[in-house]
mmCIF file of C-alpha atoms in Angstrom:
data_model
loop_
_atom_site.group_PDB
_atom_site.id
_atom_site.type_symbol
_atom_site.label_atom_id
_atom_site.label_comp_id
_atom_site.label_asym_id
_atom_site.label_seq_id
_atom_site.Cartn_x
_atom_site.Cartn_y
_atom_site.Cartn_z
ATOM 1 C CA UNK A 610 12.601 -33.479 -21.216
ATOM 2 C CA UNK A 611 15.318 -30.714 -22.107
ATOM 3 C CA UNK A 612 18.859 -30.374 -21.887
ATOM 4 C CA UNK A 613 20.000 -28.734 -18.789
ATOM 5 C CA UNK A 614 21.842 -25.451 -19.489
ATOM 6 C CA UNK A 615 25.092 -25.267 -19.755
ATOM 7 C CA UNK A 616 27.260 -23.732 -22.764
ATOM 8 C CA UNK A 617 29.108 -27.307 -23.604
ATOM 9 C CA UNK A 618 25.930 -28.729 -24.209
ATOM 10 C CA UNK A 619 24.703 -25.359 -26.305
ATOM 11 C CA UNK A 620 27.677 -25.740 -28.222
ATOM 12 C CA UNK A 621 27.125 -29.493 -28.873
ATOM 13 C CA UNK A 622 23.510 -28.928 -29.931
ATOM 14 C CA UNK A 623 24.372 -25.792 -32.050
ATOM 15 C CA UNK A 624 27.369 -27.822 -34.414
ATOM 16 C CA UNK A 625 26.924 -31.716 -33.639
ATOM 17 C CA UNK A 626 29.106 -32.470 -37.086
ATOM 18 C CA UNK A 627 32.527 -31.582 -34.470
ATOM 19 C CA UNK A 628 31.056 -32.962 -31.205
ATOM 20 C CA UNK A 629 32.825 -35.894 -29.590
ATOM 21 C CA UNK A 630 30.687 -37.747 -27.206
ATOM 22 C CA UNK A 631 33.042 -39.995 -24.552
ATOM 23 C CA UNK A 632 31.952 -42.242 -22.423
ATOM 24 C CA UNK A 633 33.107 -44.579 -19.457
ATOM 25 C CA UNK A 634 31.901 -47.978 -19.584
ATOM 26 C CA UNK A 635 31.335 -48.964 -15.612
ATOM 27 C CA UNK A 636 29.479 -47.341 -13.426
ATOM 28 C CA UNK A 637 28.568 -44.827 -16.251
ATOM 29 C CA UNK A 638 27.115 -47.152 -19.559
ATOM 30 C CA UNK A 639 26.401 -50.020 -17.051
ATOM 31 C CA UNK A 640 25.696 -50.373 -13.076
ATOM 32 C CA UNK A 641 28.982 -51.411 -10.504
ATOM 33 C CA UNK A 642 28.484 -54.886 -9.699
ATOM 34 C CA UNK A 643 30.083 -57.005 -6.991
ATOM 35 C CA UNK A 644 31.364 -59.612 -9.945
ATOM 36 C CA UNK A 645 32.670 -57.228 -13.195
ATOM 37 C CA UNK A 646 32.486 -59.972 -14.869
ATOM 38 C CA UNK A 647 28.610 -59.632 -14.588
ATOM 39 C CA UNK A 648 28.801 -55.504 -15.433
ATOM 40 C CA UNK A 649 26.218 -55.936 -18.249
ATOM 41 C CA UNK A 650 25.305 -52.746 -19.963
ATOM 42 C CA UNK A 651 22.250 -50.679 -19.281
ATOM 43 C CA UNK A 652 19.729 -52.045 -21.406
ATOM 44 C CA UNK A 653 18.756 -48.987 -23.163
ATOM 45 C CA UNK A 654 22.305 -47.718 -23.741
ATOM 46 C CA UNK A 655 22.840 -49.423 -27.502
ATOM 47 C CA UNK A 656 19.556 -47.858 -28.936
ATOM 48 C CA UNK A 657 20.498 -44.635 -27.201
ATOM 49 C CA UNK A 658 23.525 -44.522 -28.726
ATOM 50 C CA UNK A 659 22.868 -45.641 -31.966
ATOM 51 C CA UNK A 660 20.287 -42.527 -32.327
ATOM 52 C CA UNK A 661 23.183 -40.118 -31.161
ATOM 53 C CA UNK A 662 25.970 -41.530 -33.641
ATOM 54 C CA UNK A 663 24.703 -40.637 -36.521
ATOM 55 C CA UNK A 664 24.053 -36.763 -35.668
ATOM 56 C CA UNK A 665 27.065 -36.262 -33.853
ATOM 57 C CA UNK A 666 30.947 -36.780 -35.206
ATOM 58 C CA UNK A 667 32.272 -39.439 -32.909
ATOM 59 C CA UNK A 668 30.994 -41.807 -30.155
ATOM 60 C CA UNK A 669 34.024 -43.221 -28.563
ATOM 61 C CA UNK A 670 34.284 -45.281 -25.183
ATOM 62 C CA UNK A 671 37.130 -45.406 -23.091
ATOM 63 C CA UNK A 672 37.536 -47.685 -20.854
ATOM 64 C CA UNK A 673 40.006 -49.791 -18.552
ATOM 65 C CA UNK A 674 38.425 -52.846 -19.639
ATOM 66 C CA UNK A 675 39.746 -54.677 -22.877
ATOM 67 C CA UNK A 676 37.854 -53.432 -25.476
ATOM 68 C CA UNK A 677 36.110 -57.218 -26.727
ATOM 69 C CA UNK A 678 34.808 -57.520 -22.574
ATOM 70 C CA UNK A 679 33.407 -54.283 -23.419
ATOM 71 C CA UNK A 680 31.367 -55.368 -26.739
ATOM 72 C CA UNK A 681 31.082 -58.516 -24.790
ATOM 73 C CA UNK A 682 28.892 -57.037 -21.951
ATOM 74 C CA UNK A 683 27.438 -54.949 -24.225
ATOM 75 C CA UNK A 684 24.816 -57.272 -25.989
ATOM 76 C CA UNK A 685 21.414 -56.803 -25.177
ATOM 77 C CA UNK A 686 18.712 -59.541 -25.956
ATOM 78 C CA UNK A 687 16.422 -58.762 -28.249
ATOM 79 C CA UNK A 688 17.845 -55.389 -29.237
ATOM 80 C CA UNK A 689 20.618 -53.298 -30.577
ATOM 81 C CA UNK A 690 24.091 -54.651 -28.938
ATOM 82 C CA UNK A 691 27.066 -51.784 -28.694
ATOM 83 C CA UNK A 692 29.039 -53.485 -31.005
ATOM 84 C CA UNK A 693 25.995 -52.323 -33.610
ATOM 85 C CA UNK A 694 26.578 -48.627 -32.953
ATOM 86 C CA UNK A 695 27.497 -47.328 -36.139
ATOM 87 C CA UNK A 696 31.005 -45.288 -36.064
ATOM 88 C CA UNK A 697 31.647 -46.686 -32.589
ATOM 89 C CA UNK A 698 34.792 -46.173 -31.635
ATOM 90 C CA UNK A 699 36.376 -47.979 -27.913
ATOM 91 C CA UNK A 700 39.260 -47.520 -26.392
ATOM 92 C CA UNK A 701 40.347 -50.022 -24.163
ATOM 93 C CA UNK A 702 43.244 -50.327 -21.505
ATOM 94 C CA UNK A 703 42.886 -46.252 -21.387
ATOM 95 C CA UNK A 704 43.907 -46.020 -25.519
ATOM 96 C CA UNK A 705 46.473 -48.783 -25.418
ATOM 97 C CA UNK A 706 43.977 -51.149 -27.552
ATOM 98 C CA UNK A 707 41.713 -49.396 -30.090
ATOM 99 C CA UNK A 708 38.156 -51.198 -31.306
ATOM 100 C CA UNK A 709 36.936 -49.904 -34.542
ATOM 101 C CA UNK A 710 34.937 -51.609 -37.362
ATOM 102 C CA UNK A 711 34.921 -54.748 -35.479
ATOM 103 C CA UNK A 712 38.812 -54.759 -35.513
ATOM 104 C CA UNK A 713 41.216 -54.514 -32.115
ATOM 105 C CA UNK A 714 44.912 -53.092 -32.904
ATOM 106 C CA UNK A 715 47.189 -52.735 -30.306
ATOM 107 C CA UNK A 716 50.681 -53.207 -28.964
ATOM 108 C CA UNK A 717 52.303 -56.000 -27.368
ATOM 109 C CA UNK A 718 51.560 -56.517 -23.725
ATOM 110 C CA UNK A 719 54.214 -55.084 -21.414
ATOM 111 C CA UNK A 720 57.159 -58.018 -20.140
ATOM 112 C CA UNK A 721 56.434 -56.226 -16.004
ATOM 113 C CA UNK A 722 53.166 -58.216 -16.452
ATOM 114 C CA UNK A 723 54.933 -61.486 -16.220
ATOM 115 C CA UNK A 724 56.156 -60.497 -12.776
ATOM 116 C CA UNK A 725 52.735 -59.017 -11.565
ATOM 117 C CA UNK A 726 50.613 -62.224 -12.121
ATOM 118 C CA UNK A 727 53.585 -64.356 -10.379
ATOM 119 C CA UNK A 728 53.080 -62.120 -7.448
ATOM 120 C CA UNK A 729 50.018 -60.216 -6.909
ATOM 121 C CA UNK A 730 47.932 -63.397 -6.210
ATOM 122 C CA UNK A 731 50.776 -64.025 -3.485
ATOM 123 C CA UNK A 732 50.106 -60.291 -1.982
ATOM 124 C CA UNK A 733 46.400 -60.712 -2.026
ATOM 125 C CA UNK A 734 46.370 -64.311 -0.929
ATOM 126 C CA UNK A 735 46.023 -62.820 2.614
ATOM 127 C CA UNK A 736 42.846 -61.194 2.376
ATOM 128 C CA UNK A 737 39.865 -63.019 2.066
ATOM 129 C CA UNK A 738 37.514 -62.204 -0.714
ATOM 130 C CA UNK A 739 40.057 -60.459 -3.009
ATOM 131 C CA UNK A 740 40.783 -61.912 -6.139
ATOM 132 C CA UNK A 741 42.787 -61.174 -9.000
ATOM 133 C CA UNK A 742 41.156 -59.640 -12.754
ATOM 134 C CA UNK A 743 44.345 -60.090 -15.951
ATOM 135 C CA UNK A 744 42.950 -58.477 -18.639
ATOM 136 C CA UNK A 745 45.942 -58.884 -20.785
ATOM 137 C CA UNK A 746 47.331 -55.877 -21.030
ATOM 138 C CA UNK A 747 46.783 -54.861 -17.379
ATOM 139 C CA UNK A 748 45.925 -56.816 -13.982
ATOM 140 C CA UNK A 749 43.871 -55.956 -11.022
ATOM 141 C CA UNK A 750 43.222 -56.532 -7.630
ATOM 142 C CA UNK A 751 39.308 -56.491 -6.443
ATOM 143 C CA UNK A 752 38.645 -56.176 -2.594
ATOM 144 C CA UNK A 753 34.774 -55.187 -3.060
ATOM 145 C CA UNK A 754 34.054 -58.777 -2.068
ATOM 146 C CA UNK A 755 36.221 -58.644 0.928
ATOM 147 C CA UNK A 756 34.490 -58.029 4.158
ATOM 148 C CA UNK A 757 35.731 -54.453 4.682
ATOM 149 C CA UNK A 758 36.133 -53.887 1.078
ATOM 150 C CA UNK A 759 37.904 -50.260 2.242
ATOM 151 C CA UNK A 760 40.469 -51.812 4.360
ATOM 152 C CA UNK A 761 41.247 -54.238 2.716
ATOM 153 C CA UNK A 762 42.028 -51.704 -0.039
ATOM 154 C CA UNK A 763 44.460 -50.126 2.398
ATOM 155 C CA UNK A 764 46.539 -53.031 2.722
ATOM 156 C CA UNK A 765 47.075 -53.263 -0.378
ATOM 157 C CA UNK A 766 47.884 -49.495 -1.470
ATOM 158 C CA UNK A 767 51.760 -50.153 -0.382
ATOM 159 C CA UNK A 768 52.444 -53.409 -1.268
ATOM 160 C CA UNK A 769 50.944 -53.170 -4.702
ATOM 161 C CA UNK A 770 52.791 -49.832 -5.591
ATOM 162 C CA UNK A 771 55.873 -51.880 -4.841
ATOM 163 C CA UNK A 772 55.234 -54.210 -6.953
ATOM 164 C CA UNK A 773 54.359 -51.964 -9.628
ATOM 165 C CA UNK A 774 57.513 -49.950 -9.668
ATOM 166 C CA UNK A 775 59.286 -53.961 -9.691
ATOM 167 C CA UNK A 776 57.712 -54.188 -12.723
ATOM 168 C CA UNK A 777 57.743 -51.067 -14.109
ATOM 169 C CA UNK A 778 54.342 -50.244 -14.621
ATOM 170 C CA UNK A 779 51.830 -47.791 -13.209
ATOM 171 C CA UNK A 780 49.094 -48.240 -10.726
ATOM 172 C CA UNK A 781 45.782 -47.032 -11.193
ATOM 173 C CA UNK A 782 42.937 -46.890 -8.477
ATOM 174 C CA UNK A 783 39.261 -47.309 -8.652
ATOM 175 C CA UNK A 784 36.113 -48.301 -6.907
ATOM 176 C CA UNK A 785 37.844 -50.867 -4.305
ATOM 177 C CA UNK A 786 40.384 -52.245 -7.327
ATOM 178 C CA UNK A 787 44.167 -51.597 -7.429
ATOM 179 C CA UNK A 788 44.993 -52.126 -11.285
ATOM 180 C CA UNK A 789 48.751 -52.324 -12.879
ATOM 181 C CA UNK A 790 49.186 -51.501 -15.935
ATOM 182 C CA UNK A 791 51.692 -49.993 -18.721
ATOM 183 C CA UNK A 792 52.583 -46.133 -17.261
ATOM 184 C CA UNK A 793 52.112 -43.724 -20.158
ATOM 185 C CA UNK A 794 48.670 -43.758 -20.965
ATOM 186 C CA UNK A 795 45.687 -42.643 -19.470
ATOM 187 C CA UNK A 796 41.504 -41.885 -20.039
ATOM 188 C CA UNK A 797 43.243 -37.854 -20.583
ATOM 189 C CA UNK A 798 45.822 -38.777 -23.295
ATOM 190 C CA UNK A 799 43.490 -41.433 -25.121
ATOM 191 C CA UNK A 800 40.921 -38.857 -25.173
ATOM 192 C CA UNK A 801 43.288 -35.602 -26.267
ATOM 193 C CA UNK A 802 44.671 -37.735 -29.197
ATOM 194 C CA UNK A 803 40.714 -38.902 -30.209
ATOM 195 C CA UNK A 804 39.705 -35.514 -30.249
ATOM 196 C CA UNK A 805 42.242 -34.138 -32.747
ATOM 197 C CA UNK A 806 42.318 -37.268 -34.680
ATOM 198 C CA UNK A 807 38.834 -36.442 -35.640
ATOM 199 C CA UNK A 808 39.054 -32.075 -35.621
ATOM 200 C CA UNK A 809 36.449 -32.184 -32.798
ATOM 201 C CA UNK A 810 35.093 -28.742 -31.989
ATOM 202 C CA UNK A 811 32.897 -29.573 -28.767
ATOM 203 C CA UNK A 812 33.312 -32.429 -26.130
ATOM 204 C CA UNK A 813 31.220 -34.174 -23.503
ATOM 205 C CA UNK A 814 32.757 -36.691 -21.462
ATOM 206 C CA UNK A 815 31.018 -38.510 -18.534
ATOM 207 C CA UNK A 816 32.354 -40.861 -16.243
ATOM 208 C CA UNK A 817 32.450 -42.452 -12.339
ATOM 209 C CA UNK A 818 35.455 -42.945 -11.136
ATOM 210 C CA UNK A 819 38.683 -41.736 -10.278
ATOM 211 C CA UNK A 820 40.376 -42.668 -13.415
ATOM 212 C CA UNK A 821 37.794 -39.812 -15.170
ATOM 213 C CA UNK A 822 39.283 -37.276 -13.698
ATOM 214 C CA UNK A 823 42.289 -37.333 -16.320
ATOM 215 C CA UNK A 824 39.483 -37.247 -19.080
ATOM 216 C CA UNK A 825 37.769 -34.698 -17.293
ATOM 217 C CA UNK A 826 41.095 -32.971 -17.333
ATOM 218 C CA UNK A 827 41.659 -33.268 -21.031
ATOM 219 C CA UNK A 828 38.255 -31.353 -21.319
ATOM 220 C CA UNK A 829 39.547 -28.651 -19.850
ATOM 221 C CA UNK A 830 42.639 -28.872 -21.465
ATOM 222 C CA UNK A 831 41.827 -29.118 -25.111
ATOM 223 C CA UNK A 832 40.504 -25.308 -25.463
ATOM 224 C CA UNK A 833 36.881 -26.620 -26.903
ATOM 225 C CA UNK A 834 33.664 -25.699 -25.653
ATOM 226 C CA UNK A 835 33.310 -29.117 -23.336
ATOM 227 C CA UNK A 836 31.157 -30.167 -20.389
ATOM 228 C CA UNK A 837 32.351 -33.308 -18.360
ATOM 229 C CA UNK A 838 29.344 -35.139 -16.856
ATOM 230 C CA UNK A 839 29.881 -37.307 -13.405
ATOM 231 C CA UNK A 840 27.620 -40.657 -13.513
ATOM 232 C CA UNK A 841 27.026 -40.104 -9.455
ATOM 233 C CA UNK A 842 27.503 -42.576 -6.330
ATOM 234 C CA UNK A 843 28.286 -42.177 -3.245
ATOM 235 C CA UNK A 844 31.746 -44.063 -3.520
ATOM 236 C CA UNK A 845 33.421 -41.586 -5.829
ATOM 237 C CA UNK A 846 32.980 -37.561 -4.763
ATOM 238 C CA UNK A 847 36.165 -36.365 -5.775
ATOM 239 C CA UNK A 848 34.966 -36.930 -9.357
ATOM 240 C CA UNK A 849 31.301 -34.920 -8.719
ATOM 241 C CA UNK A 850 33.607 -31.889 -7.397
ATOM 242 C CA UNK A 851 35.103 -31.167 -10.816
ATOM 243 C CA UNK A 852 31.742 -32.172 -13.065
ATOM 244 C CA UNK A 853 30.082 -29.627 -14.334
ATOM 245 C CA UNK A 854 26.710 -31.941 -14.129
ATOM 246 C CA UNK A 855 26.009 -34.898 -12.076
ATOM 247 C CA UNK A 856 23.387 -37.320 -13.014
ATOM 248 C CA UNK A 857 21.949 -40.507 -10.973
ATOM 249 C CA UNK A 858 24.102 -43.036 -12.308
ATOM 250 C CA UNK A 859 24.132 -45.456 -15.565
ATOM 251 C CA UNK A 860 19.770 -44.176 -15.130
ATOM 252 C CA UNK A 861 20.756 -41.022 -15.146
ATOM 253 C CA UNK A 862 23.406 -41.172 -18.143
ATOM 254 C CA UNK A 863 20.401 -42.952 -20.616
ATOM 255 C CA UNK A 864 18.109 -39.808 -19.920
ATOM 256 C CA UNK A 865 20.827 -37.314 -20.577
ATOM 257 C CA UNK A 866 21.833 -38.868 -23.827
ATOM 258 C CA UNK A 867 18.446 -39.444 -24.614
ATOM 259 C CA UNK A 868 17.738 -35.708 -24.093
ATOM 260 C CA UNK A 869 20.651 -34.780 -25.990
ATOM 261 C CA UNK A 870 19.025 -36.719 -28.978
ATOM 262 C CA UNK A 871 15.925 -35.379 -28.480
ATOM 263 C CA UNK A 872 17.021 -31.946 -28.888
ATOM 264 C CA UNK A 873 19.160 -32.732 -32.067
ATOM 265 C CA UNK A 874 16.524 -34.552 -33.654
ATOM 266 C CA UNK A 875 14.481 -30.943 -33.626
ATOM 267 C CA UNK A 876 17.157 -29.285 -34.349
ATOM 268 C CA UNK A 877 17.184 -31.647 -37.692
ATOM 269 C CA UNK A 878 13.867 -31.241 -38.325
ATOM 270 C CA UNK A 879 13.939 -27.549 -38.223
ATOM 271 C CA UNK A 880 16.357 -27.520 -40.867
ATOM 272 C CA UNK A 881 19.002 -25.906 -38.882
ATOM 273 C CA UNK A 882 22.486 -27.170 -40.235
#
């Protein structure tokens, strides 16, 4: 297979030593799932990215979820787990907790939380089939299981948002989930601060969802040669509008990655540096 053309990816492939490769975890490094609980990672994605790591400068994750869920769901039997990646670096609750060398740092939850798991059960009671995620520094309401998992969405757009500014936190959508959480951070600011942290001089970032689109924004933003990479479904569109590639979900992520690879490894061998 080879790379499809575009000049992010030329740029990757011509200096990996300053490309930063980011990465959603659901719906891009593992399929959406009724239960997220149950959002195991693609089997191939640890080996995958444990043969990009070491050519490139960074591998980092960000991702909504905590970042130990994320190692969590990441084990595959009988292989490489994402918690083996060397260098990986995840940032969970959109850069509020950071996972690196099998340590988490972060910040003290926000007090608004308190309030949110007191009452966000009570606004969802209502709806059959939603049910309530805490995640510890963030909590969210689920309505795929609902029978009109759209809908029931809906109903809870106004009342949630209420609650949110009670609390003073922010409110972040997704694939039929409502999540609160601390207002401040985001996938764009945890991935602008990663990128000059390490002196990154390329950027690829693919993700699903709406909450991409401030990453994808941060690759346009940060003045590198970038190219922002949709995982595709027919749930999310808004986010395939602004990629500059779309690939066939957490399938279609493993073959990119494992074409990018491909075409570094020859790169190595031909003694290009």
């Amino acid at each position: 297979m080879t790379l499809p053309a575009h000049p992010g990816l030329d740029a990757i492939v011509a200096d990996p030593a300053g490309a930063v490769i980011g990465l959603d975890y659901d719906g891009t490094l593992s399929p959406i799932v009724a239960d997220p609980a149950a959002a195991r990672v693609h089997p191939a994605v640890p080996g995958v990215l444990a043969a990009l790591a070491p050519l490139v400068r960074a591998v980092v994750v960000v991702t909504g979820r905590p970042p130990l869920t994320a190692i969590g769901l990441g084990e595959v039997p009988g292989g490489p787990s994402l918690g083996d990646v060397p260098g990986l670096v995840i940032l969970g609750h959109y850069g509020l907790e950071r996972w690196e060398d099998g340590r988490v740092t972060a910040p003290p939850p926000p007090p608004g939380l308190d309030l949110v798991r007191t009452r966000l059960p009570v606004i969802a009671a209502g709806l059959a089939g939603a049910w309530i995620e805490d995640k510890g520094h963030a909590v969210a309401v689920h309505t795929r299981r609902c029978a009109d998992p759209a809908a029931a969405l809906e109903a809870l757009r106004e009342p949630v948002a209420a609650l949110a500014a009670e609390a003073g936190l922010a409110v972040e959508p997704g694939r039929m989930v409502l999540e609160l959480r601390p207002a401040g951070m985001d996938k764009g600011q945890a991935l602008s601060a990663f990128l000059a942290e390490r002196g990154a001089r390329s950027v690829m970032f693919v993700g699903d969802d709406l909450g991409d689109l401030a990453a994808f924004a941060a690759v346009e933003e940060s003045g590198l040669p970038g190219v922002r990479v949709c995982s595709g479904s027919a749930e999310v569109t808004a986010l395939a509008e602004r990629a500059d590639l779309v690939v066939d979900g957490p399938d279609g992520v493993v073959a990119l990655l494992g074409d990018l690879v491909e075409s570094l490894g020859k790169r190595s061998a031909s003694g290009q540096v």
